[in-house]
CSV table of N, CA, C and O in Angstrom, one decimal:
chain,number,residue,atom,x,y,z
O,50,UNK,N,55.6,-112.6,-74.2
O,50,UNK,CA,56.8,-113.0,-74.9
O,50,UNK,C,57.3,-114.3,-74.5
O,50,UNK,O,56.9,-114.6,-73.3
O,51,UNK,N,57.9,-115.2,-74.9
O,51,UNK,CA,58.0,-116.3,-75.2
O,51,UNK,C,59.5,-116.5,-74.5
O,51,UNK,O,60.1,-115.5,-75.0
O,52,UNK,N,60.3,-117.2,-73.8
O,52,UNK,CA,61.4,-117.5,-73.1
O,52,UNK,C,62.8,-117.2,-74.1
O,52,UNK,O,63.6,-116.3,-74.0
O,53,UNK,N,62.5,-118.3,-75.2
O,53,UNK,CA,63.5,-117.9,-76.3
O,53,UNK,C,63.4,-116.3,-77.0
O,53,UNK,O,64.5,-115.6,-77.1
O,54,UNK,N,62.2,-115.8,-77.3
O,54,UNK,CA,62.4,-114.1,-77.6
O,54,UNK,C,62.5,-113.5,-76.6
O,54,UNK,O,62.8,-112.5,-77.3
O,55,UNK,N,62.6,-113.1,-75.2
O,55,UNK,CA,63.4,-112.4,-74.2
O,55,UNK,C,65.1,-113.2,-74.2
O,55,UNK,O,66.1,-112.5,-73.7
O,56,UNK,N,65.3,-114.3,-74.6
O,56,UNK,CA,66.7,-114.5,-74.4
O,56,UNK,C,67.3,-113.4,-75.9
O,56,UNK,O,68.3,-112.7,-76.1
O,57,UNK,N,66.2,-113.9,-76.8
O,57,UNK,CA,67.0,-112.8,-78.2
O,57,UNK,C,66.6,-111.7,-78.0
O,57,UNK,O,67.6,-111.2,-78.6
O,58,UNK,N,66.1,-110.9,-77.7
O,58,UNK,CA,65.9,-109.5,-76.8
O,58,UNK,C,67.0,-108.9,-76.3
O,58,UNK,O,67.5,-107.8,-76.6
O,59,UNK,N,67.2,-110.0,-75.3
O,59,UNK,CA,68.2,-109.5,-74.2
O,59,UNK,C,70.0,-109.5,-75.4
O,59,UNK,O,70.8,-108.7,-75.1
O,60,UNK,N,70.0,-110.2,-76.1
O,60,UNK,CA,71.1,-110.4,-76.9
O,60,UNK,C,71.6,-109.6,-77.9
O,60,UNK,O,72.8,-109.4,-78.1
O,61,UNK,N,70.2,-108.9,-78.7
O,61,UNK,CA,70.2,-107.7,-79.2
O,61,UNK,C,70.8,-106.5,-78.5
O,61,UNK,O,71.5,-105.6,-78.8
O,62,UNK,N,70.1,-107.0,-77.4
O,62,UNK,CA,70.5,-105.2,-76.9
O,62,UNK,C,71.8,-105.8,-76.0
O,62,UNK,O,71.1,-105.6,-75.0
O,63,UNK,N,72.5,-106.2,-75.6
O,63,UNK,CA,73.9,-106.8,-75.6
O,63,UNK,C,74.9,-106.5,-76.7
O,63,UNK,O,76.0,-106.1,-76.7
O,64,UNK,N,74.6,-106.7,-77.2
O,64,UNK,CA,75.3,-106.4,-78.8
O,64,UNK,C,75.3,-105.3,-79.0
O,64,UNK,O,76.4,-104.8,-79.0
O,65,UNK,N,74.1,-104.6,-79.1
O,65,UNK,CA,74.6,-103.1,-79.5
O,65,UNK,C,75.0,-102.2,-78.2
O,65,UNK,O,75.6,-101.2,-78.4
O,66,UNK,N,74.6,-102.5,-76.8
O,66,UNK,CA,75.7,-101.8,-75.9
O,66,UNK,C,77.1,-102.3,-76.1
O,66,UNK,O,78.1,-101.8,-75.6
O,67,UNK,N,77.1,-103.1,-76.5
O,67,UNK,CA,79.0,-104.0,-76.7
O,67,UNK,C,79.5,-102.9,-78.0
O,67,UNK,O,80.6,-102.3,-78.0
O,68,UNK,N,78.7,-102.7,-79.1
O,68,UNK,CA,79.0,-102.4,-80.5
O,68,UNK,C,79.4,-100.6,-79.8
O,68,UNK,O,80.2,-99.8,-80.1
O,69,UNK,N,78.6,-100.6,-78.8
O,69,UNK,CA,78.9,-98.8,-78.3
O,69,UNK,C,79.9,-98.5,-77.6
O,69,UNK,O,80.6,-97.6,-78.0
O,70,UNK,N,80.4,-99.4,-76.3
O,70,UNK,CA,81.5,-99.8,-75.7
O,70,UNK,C,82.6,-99.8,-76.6
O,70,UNK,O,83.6,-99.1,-76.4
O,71,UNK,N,82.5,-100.7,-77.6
O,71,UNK,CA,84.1,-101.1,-77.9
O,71,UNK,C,84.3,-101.3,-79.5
O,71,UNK,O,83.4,-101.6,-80.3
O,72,UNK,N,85.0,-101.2,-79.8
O,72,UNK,CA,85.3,-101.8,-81.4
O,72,UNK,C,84.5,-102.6,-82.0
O,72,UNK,O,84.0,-103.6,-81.4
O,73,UNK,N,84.2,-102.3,-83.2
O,73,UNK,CA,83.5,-103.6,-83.8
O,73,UNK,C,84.1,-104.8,-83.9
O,73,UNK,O,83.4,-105.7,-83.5
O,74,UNK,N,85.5,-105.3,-84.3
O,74,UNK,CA,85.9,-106.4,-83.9
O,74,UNK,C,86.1,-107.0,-82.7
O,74,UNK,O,85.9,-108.2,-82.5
O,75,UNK,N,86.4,-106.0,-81.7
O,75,UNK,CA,86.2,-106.9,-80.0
O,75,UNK,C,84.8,-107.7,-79.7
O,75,UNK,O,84.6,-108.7,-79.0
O,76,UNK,N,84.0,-106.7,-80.6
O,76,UNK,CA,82.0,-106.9,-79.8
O,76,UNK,C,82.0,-108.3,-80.7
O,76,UNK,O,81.9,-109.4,-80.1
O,77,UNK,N,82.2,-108.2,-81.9
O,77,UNK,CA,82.5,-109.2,-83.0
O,77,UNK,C,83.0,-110.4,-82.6
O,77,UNK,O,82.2,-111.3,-82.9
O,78,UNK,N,84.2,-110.8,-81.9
O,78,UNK,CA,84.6,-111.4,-81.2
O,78,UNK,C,84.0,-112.3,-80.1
O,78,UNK,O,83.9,-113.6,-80.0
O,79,UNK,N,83.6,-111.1,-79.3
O,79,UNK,CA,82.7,-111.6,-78.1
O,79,UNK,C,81.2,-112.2,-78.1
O,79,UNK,O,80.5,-112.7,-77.2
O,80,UNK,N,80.9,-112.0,-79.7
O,80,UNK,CA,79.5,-112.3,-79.8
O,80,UNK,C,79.4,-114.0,-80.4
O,80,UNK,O,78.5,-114.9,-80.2
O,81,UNK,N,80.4,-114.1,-80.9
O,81,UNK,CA,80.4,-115.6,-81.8
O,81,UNK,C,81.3,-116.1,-81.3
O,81,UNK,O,81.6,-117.2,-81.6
O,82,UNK,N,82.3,-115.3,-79.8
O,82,UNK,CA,83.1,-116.5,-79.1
O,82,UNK,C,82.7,-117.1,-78.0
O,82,UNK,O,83.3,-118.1,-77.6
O,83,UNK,N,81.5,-116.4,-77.3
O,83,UNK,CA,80.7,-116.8,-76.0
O,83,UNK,C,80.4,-118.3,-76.7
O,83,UNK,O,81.0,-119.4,-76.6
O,84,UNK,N,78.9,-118.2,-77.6
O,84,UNK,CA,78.4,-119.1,-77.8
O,84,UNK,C,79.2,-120.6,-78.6
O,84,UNK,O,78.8,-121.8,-78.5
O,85,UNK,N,80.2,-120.0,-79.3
O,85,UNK,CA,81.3,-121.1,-79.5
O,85,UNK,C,82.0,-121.8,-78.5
O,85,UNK,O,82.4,-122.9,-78.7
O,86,UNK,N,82.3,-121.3,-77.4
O,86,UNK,CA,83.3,-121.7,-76.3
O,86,UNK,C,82.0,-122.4,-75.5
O,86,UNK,O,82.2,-123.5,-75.0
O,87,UNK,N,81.2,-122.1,-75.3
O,87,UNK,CA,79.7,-122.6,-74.9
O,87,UNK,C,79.6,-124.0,-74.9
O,87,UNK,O,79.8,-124.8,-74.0
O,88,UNK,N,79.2,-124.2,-76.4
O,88,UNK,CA,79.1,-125.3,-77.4
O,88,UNK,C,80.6,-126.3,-77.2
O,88,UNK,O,80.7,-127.5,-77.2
O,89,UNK,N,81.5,-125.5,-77.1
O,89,UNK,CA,82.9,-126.2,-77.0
O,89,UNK,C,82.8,-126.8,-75.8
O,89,UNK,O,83.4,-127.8,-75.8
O,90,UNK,N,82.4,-126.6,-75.0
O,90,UNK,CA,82.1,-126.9,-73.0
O,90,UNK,C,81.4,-128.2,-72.8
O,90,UNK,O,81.7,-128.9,-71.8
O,91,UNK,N,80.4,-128.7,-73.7
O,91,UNK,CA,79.1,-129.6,-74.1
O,91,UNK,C,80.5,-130.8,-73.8
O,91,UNK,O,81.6,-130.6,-74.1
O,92,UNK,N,80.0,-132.0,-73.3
O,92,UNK,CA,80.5,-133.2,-73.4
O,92,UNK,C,79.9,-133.9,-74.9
O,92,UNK,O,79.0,-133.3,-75.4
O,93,UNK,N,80.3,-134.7,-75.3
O,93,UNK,CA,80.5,-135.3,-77.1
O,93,UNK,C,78.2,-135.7,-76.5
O,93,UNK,O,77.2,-135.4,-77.1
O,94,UNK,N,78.4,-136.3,-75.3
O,94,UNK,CA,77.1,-137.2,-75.6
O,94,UNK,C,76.1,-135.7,-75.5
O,94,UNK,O,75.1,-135.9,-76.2
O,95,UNK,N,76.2,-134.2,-74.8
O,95,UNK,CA,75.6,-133.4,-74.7
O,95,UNK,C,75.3,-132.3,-76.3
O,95,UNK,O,74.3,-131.6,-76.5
O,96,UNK,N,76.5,-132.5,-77.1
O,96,UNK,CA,76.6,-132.3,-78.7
O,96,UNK,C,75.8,-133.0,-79.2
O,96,UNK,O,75.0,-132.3,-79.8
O,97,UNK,N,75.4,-134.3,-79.3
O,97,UNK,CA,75.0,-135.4,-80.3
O,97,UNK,C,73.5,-134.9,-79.6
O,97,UNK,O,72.6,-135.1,-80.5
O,98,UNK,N,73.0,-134.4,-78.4
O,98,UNK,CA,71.5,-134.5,-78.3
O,98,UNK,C,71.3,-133.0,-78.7
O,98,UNK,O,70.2,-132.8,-79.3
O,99,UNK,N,71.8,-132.3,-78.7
O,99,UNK,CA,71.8,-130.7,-79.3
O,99,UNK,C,71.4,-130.7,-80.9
O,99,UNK,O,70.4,-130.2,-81.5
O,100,UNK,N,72.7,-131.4,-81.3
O,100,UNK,CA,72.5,-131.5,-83.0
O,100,UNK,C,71.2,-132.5,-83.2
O,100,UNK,O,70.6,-132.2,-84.3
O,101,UNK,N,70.7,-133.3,-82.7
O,101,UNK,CA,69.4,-134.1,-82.5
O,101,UNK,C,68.3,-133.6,-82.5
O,101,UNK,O,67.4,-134.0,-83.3
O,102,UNK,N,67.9,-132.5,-81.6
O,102,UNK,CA,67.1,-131.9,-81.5
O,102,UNK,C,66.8,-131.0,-82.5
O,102,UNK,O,65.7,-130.8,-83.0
O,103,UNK,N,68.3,-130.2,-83.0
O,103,UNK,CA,68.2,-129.3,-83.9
O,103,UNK,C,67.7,-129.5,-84.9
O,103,UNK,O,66.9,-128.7,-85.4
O,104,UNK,N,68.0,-130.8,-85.6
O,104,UNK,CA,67.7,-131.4,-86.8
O,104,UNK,C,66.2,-131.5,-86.7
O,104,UNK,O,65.5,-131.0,-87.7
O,105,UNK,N,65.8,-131.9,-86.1
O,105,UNK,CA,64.3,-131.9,-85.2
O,105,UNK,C,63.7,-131.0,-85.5
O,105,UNK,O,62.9,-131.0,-86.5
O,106,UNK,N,63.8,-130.1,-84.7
O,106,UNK,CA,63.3,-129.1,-85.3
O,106,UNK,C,63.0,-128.3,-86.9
O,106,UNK,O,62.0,-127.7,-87.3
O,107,UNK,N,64.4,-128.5,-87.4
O,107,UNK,CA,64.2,-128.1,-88.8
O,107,UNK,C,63.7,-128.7,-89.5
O,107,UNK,O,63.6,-128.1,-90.5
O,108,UNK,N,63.1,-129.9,-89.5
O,108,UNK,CA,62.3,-130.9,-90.4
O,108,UNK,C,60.9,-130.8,-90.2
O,108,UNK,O,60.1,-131.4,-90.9
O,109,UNK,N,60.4,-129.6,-88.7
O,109,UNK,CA,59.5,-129.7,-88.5
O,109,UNK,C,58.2,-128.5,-90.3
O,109,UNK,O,57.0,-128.4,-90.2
């Protein structure tokens, strides 16, 4: 398995122990506010090489 599929692995099954734990809107919450508050953390020049790469990639 490959670094990036154990991190989505691990995320999956995060999610659905969260979805068993708690409300669907709390887990809801917690799943698209981690990685947004993440991304919000990035300094502007650390955003610009992120979306760079991304783009990158999708053209591949």
């Amino acid at each position: 398995m490959s670094k990036n599929a154990k991190i989505a692995a691990g995320g999956v099954a995060a999610g659905i122990i969260l979805l068993i734990w708690l409300p669907w809107w709390a887990a809801l919450l917690i799943v698209l506010g981690v990685p947004a508050a993440a991304y919000l953390a990035l300094d502007s020049g650390q955003r610009h090489r992120l979306r760079r790469v991304s783009r990158k990639e999708l053209g591949r």
